[in-house]
Coordinates of C-alpha atoms in Angstrom, one line a residue:
Chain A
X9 CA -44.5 16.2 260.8
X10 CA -44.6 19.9 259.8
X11 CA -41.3 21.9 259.2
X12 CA -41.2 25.8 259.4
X13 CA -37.9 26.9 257.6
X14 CA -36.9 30.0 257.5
X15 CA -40.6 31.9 257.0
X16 CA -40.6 35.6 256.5
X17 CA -43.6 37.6 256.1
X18 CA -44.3 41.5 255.5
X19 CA -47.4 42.9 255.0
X20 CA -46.9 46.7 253.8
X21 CA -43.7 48.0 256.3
X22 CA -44.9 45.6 258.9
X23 CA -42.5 42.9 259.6
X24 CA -45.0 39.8 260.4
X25 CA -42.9 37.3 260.8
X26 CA -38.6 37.2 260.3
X27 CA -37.3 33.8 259.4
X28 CA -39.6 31.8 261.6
X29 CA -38.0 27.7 261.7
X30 CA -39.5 25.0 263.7
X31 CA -40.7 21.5 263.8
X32 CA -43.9 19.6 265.3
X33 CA -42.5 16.0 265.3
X34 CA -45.2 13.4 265.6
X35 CA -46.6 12.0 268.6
X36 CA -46.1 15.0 270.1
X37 CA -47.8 18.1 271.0
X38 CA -45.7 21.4 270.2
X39 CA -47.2 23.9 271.7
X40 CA -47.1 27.4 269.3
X41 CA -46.6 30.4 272.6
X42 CA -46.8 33.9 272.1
X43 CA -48.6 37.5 273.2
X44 CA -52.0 38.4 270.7
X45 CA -50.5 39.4 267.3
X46 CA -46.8 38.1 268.1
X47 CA -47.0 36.0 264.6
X48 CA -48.9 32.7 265.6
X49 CA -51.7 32.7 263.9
X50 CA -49.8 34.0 260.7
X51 CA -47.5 31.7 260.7
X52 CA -50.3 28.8 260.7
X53 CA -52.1 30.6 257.6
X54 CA -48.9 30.1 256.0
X55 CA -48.6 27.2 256.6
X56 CA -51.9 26.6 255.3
X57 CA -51.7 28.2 252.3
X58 CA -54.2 31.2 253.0
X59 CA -51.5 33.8 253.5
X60 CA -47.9 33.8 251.4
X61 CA -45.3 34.2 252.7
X62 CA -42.4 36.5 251.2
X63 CA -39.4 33.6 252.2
X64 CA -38.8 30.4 253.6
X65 CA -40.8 26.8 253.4
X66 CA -43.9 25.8 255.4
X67 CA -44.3 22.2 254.5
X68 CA -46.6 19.0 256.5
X69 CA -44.8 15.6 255.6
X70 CA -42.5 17.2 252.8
X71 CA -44.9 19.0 251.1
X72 CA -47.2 22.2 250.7
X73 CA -50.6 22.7 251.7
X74 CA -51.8 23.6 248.5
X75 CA -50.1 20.7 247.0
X76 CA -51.6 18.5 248.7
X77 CA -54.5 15.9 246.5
X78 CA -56.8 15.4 249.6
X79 CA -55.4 18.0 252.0
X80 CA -58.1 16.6 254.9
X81 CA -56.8 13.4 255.0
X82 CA -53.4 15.0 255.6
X83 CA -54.1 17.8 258.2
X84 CA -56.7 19.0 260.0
X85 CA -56.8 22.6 260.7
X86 CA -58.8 24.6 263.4
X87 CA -59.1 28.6 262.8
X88 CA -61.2 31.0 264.5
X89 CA -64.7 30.7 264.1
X90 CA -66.6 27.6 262.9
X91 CA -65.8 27.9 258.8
X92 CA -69.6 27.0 258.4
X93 CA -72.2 29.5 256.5
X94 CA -74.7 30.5 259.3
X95 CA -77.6 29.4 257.4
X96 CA -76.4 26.0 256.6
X97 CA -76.5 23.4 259.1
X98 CA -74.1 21.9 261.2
X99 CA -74.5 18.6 259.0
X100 CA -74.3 20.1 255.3
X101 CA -71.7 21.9 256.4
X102 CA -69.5 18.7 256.8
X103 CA -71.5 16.3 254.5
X104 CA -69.8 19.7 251.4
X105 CA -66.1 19.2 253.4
X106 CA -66.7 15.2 253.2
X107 CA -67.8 15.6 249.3
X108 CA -64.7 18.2 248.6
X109 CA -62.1 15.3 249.5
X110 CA -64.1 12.1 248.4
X111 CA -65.1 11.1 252.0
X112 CA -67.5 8.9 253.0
X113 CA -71.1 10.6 254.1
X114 CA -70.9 8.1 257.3
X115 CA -67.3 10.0 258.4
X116 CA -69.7 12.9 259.0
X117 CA -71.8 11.2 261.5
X118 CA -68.7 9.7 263.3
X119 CA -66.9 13.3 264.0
X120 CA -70.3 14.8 265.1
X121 CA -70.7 11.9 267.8
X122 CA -66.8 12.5 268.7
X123 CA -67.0 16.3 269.1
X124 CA -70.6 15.9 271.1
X125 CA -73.1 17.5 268.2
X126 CA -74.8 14.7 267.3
X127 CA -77.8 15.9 268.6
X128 CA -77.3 19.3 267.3
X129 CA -76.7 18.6 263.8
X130 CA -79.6 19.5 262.3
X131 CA -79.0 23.4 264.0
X132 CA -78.4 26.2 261.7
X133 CA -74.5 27.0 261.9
X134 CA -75.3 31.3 262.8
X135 CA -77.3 29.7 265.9
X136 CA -74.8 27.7 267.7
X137 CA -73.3 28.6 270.7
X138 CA -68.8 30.0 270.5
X139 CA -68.2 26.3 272.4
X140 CA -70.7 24.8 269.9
X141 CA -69.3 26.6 266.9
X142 CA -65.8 25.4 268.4
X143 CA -66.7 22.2 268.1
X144 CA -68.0 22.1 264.6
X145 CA -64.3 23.5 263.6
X146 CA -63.2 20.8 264.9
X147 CA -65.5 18.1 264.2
X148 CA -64.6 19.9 260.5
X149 CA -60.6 19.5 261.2
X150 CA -61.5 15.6 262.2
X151 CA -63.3 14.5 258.9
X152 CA -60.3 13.1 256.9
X153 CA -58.3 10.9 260.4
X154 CA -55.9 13.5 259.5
X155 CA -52.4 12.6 260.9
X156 CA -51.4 16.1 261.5
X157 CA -53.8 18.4 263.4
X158 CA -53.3 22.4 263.5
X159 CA -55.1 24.2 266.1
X160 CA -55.4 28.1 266.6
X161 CA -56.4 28.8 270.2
X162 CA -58.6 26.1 270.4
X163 CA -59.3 26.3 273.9
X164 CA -60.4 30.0 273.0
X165 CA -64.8 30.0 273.9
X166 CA -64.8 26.9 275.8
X167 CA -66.1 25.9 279.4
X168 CA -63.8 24.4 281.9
X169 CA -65.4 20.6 280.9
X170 CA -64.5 21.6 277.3
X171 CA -61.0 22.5 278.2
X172 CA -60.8 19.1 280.0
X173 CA -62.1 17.4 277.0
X174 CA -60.0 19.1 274.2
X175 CA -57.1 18.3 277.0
X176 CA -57.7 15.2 277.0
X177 CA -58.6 15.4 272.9
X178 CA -55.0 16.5 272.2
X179 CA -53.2 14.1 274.6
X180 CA -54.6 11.3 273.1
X181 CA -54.7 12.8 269.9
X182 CA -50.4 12.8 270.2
X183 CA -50.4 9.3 271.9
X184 CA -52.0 7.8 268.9
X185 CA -49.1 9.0 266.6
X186 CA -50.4 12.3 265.3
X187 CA -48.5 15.4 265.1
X188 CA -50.3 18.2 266.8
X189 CA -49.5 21.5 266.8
X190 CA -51.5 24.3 268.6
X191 CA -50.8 27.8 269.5
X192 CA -51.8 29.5 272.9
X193 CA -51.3 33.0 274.4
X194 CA -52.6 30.9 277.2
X195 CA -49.0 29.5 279.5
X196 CA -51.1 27.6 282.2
X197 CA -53.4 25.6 279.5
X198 CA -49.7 24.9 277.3
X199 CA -47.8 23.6 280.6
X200 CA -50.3 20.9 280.7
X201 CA -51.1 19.5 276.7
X202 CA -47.3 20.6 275.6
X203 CA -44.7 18.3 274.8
X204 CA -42.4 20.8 272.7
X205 CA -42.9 24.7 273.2
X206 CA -41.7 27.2 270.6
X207 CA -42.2 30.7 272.0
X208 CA -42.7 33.8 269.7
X209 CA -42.8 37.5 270.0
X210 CA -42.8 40.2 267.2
X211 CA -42.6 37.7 264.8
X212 CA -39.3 36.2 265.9
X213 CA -39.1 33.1 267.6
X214 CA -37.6 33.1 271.1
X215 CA -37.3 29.8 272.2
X216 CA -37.4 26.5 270.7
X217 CA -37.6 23.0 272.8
X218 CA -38.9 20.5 275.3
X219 CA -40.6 21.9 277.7
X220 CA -38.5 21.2 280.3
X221 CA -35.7 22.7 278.3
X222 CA -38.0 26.1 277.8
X223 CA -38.5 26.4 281.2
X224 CA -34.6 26.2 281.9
X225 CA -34.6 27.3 285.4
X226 CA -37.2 29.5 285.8
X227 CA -40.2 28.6 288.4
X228 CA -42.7 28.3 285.6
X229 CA -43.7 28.2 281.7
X230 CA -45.5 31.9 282.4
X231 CA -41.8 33.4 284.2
X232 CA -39.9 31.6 281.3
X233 CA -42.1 33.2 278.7
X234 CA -41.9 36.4 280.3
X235 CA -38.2 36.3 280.4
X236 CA -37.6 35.5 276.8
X237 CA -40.1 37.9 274.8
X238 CA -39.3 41.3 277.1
X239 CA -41.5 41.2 280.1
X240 CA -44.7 41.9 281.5
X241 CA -47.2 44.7 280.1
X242 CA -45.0 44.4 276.5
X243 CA -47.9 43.4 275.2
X244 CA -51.0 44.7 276.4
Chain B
X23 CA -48.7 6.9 261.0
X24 CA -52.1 6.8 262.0
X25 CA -54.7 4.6 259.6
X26 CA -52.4 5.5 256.9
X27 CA -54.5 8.1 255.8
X28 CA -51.4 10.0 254.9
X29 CA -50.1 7.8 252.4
X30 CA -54.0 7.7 250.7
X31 CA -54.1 11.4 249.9
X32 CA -50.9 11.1 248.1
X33 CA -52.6 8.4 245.7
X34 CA -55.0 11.2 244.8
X35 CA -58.0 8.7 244.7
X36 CA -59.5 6.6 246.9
X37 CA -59.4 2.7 246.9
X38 CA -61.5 1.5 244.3
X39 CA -63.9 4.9 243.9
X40 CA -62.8 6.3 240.6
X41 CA -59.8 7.3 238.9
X42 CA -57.7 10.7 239.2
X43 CA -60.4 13.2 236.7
X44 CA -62.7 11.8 239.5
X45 CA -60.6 12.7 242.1
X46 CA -59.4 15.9 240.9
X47 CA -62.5 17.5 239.2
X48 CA -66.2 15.2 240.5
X49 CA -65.2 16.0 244.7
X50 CA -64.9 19.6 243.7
X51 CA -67.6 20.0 241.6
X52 CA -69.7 17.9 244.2
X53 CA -69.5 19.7 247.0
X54 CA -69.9 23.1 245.3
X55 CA -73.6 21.3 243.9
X56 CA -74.0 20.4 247.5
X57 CA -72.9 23.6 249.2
X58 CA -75.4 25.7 246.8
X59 CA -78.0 23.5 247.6
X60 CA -77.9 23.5 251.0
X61 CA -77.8 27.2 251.2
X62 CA -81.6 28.9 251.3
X63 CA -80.2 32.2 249.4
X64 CA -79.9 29.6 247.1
X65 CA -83.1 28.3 247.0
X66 CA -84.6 31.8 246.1
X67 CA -82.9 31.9 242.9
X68 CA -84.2 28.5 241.9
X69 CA -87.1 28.8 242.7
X70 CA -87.8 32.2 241.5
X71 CA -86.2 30.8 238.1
X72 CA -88.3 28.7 237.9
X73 CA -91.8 30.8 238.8
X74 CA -90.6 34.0 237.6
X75 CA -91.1 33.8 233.6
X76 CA -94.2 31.6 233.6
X77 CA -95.9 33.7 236.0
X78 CA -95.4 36.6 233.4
X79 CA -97.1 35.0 230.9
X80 CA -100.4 34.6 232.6
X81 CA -99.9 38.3 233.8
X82 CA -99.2 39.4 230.7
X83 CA -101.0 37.5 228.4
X84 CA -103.9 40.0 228.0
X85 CA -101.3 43.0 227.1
X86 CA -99.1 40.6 224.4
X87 CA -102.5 39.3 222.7
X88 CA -103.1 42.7 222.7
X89 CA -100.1 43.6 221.1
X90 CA -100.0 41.5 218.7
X91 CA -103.6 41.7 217.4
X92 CA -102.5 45.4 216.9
X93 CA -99.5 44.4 214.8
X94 CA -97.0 45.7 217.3
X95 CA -94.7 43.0 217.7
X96 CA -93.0 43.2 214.1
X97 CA -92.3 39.2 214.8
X98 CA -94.8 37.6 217.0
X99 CA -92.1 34.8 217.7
X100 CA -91.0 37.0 220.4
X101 CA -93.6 37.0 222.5
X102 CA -93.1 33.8 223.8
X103 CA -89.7 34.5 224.7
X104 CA -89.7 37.6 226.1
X105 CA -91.1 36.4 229.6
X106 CA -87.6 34.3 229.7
X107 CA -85.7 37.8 230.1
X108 CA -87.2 38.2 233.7
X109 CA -86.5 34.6 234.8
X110 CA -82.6 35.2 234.7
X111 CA -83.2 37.4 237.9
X112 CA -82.7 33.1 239.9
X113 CA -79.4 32.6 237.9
X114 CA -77.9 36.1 238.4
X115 CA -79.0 35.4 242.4
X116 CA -77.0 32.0 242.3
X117 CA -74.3 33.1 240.3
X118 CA -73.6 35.9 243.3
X119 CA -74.3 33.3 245.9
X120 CA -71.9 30.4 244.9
X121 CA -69.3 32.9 245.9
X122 CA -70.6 36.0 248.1
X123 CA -71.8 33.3 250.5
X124 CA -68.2 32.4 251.4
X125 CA -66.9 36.3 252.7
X126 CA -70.3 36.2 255.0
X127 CA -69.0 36.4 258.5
X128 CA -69.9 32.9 260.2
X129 CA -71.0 34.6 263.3
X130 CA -70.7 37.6 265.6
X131 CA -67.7 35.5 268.1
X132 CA -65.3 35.5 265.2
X133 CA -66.2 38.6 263.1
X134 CA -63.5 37.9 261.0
X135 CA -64.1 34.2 260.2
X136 CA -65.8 33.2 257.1
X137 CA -66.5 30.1 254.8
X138 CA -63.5 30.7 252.9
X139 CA -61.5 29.2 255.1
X140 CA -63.1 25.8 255.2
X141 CA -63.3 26.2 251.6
X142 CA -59.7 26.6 251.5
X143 CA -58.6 24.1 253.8
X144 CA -60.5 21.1 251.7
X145 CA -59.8 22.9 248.3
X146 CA -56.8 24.6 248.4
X147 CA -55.8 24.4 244.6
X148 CA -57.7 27.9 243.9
X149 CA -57.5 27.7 240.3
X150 CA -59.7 24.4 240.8
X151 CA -61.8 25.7 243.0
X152 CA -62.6 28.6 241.2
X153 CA -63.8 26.1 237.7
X154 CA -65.4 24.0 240.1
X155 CA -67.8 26.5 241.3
X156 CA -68.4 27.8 237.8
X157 CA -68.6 24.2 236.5
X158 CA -71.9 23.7 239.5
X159 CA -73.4 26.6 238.7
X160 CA -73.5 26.4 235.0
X161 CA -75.3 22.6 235.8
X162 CA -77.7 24.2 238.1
X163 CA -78.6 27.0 236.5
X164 CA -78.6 25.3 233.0
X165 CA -80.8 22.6 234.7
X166 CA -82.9 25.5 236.1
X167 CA -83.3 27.2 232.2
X168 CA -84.2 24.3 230.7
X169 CA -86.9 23.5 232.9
X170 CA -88.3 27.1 232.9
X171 CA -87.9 27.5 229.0
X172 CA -90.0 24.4 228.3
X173 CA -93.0 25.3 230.8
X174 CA -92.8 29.1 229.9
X175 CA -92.6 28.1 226.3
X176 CA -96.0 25.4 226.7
X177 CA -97.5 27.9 228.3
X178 CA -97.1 30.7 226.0
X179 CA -98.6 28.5 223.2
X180 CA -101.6 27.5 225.9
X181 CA -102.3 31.1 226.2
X182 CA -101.3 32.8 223.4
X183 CA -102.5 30.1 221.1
X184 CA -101.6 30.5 217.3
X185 CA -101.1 34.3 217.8
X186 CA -97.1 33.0 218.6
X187 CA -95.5 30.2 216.3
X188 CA -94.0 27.3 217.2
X189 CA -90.9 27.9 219.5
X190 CA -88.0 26.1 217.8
X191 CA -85.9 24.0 220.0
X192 CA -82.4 26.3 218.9
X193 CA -83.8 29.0 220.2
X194 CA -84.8 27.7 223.4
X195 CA -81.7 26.3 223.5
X196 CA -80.0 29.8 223.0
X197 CA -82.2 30.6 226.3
X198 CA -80.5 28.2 228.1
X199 CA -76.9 29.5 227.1
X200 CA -78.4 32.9 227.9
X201 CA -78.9 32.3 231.6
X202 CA -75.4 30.0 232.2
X203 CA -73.9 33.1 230.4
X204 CA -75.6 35.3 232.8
X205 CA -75.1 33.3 236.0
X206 CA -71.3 33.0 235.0
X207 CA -71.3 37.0 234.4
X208 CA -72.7 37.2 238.0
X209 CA -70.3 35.1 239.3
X210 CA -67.0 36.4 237.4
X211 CA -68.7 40.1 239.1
X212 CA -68.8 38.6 242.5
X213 CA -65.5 37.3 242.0
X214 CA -63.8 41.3 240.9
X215 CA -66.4 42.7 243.8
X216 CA -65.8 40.4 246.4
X217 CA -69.6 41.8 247.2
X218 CA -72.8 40.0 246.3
X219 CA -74.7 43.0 247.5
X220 CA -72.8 44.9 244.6
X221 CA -72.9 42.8 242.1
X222 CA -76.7 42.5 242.7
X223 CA -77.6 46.3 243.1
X224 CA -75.7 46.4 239.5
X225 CA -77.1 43.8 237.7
X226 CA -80.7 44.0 238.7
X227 CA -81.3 47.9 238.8
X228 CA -79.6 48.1 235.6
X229 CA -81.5 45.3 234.0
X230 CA -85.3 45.9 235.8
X231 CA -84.9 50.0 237.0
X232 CA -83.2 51.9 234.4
X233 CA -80.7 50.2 232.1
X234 CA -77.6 51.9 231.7
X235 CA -76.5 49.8 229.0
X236 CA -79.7 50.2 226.7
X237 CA -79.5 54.2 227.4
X238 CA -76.2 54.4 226.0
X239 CA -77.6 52.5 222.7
X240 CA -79.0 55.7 222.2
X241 CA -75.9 57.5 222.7
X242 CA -73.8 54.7 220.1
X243 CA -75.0 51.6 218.6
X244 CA -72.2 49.8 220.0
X245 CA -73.1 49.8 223.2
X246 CA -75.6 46.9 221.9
X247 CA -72.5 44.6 222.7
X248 CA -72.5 45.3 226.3
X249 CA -72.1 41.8 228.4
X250 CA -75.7 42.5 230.1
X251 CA -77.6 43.0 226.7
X252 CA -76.4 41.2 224.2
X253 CA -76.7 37.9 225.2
X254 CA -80.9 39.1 224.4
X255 CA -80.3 38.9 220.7
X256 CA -79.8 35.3 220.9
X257 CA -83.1 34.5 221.2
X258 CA -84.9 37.7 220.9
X259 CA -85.1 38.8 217.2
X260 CA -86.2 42.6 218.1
X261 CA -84.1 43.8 220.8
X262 CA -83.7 47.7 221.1
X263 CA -82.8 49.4 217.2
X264 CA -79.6 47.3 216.5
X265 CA -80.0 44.0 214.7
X266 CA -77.1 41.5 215.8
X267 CA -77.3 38.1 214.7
X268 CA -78.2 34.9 217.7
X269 CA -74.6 33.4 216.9
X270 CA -73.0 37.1 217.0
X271 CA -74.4 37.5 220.2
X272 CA -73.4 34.6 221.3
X273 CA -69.8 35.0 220.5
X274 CA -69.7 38.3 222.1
X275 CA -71.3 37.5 224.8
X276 CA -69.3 34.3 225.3
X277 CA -66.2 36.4 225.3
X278 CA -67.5 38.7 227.8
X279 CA -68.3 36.3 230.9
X280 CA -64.7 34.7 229.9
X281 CA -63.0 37.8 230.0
X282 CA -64.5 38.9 233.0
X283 CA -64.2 35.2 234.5
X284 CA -60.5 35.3 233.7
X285 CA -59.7 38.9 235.5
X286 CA -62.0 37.9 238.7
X287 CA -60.2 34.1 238.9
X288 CA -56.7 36.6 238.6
X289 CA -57.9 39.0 241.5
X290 CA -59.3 35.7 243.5
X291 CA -55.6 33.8 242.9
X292 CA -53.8 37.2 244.5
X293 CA -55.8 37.9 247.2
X294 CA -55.2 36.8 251.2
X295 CA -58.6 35.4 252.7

């Protein structure tokens, strides 16, 4: 369960975010909605501890981040780009992550077979492919059987059999218990994986529910969204 | 809950495999050891560690016999040590490493990405994180000194013969802390720089080009105490015109690299990745 209460954010005169509250309740997938630079990926570095915020709480099962003993075994967390050094390989990468939170070496093994590097393992982390590179985030995020799982765009780089599989990934993901939050700027790929949708724009959050309750009684996700956060070409 | 993983981290430990200073401090420390080593930036500064100073005895063996059958090494003890001065150049490499390594980009799709983040999101207790890297590199490098200091040493007396006495095992010693100390000054550079390309282009053209430091001894004696050139005195009994005494220079230089350490672990605690 992660609860967003109330986070505020400037950086310099720019307001990030303004007293951003939500939940991702587990078993479900919340789906995180908004236009490029609307607050999403902020309000996930909060929540992770890479970014302060200037008010409000950011807290997974009651408690920060930061203060948490063996943070993978509690979340999982998938940012941009892979995490791994480009000289080290896709292995040593994950065999220092399992080390860092007293996992087994074997756990390393197991999320490179899940995430489809197993062969590829032994591949210097600069020479992997964006889908590959994906994957290793991932396969990173998966070490610990964490029961929360954070994802930034992480359908972002991937081919349509990818987008199947990280579908099918989160679905199952949410039907084995786990609380799984992702954000999108992508309405088609959230109508599909979302259970909950909380849509934000300039840093404020517009809408907060089920999906069916988000799309009210417009046509679709995409016309709800574009209702609530100011319509089309607002953000490009 | 799934696997009740959850309810795990909160223990801090994990069944049966250690206690809490375990826990808290060995995964750390473990994976920093393990990160380093698996990083071939890394493995230049070992290995040139370890190459570096008793390669410069062979080279210069003809010079110091030389020198010393002249009677221009006022204390011949010297000798032998002075070839340990170059090695440093592998600690002050993995001293910048253990940290510049984690602002390199990860790759041209997410220019903005780095290691830090995975760093981070395993160790996110940044005052830890911060000892724990320190705490690997002072093993490595220590491990790296000791090694280098006993060959370089053997093979001074091999070459040299009784022009050099006896190296005692305090001052070899005093090498060792001489290259943590340095390796930690790198790091606590890296850490105010946030560059290893900086910290690098300072340390090495100002300890192999031109020293800045040893210039302005002519300008005051005190400049002797500067963090890059005192740390020499520990071992070295001649060392530009100053005389400081090993445990002096110790001291000094001690202070330094913790001074410095504490500033860069203060930037490092303020800073956004």
């Amino acid at each position: 369960m992660i609860t967003i209460e109330g986070v505020s954010r400037v950086r310099g005169r720019a307001r990030i975010l303004h007293e951003v509250s939500f939940e991702a309740r587990a078993g479900r997938v919340t789906g995180f909605l908004g236009p490029n630079g609307a607050g999403k990926t902020s309000t996930l570095r909060v929540l992770l501890g890479l970014d302060r915020a200037q008010g409000g709480r950011a807290l997974i099962d009651g408690r920060r981040y930061v203060d948490l003993d063996r943070p993978l075994t509690v979340a999982g967390a998938l940012l941009d780009g892979s995490g791994a050094h480009r000289a080290r390989t896709a292995r040593a990468h994950l065999r220092w992550m399992a080390a860092s939170n007293g996992l087994p070496k074997r756990r390393v093994d197991e999320v490179l077979e899940l995430v489809g590097l197993a062969g590829e393992a032994g591949k210097r982390a600069g020479r992997y492919s964006l889908g590959m590179s994906r994957r290793l985030g991932l396969a990173a995020a998966l070490l610990g059987d964490p029961p929360v799982l954070i994802l930034d765009e992480p359908v972002n780089g991937l081919d349509p059999a990818g987008i199947r599989w990280m579908r099918a990934f989160l679905r199952d993901s949410a039907a084995e218990g786990r609380t799984v939050l992702l954000s999108s700027h992508l309405m088609g790929e959230l109508a599909e994986t979302a259970d909950d949708v909380v849509i934000i724009d300039h840093g404020v959050v517009k809408a907060d529910g089920t999906l069916a309750e988000v799309v009210g009684s417009h046509a679709t996700l995409e016309d709800a969204f574009l209702a609530r956060t100011a319509g089309e070409g607002a953000s490009w | 809950m799934v696997n009740g993983h959850g309810a795990a981290g909160r223990g801090g430990a994990v069944q049966g495999r250690g206690g809490a200073v375990r826990g808290s401090w060995g995964w750390p420390v473990r994976a920093e050891l393990r990160k380093l080593l698996s990083l071939p930036t890394a493995w230049v500064g070992l290995v040139l560690g370890l190459v570096a100073a008793p390669l410069l005895v062979f080279v210069s063996a003809g010079g110091t016999r030389k020198a010393i059958e002249e009677g221009f090494h006022a204390d011949p003890s010297d000798a032998a040590f002075q070839p340990l001065g170059i090695g440093l150049l592998g600690a002050l490499i993995l001293g910048v490493v253990v940290l510049s390594s984690e602002y390199t980009s990860t790759g041209e799709d997410a220019p903005g990405a780095r290691q830090l983040q995975a760093t981070l999101a395993a160790m996110p207790r940044r005052g830890r994180l911060l000892v724990a890297k320190g705490v690997a590199l002072s093993l490595l490098v220590a491990a790296q000194g000791a090694i280098t200091s006993v060959v370089t040493l053997t093979l001074s007396r091999m070459v040299l013969g009784d022009l050099v006495p006896a190296a005692s095992p305090g001052r070899a010693a005093a090498v060792v802390l001489y290259w943590v100390l340095l390796g930690l000054l790198a790091y606590a550079l890296t850490l105010i720089f946030r560059s290893g390309v900086v910290t690098l282009t300072v340390l090495i053209v100002n300890s192999s080009v031109v020293s800045v430091s040893y210039l302005l001894t002519k300008v005051t004696p005190l400049a002797a105490y500067l963090p890059d050139i005192v740390g020499a005195h520990m071992f070295l009994h001649q060392v530009g015109d100053v005389h400081i005494a090993p445990v002096t220079a110790g001291v000094v230089m001690t202070a330094w690299v913790a001074a410095l350490l504490i500033l860069g672990g203060w930037m490092f605690r303020r800073r956004e990745p």
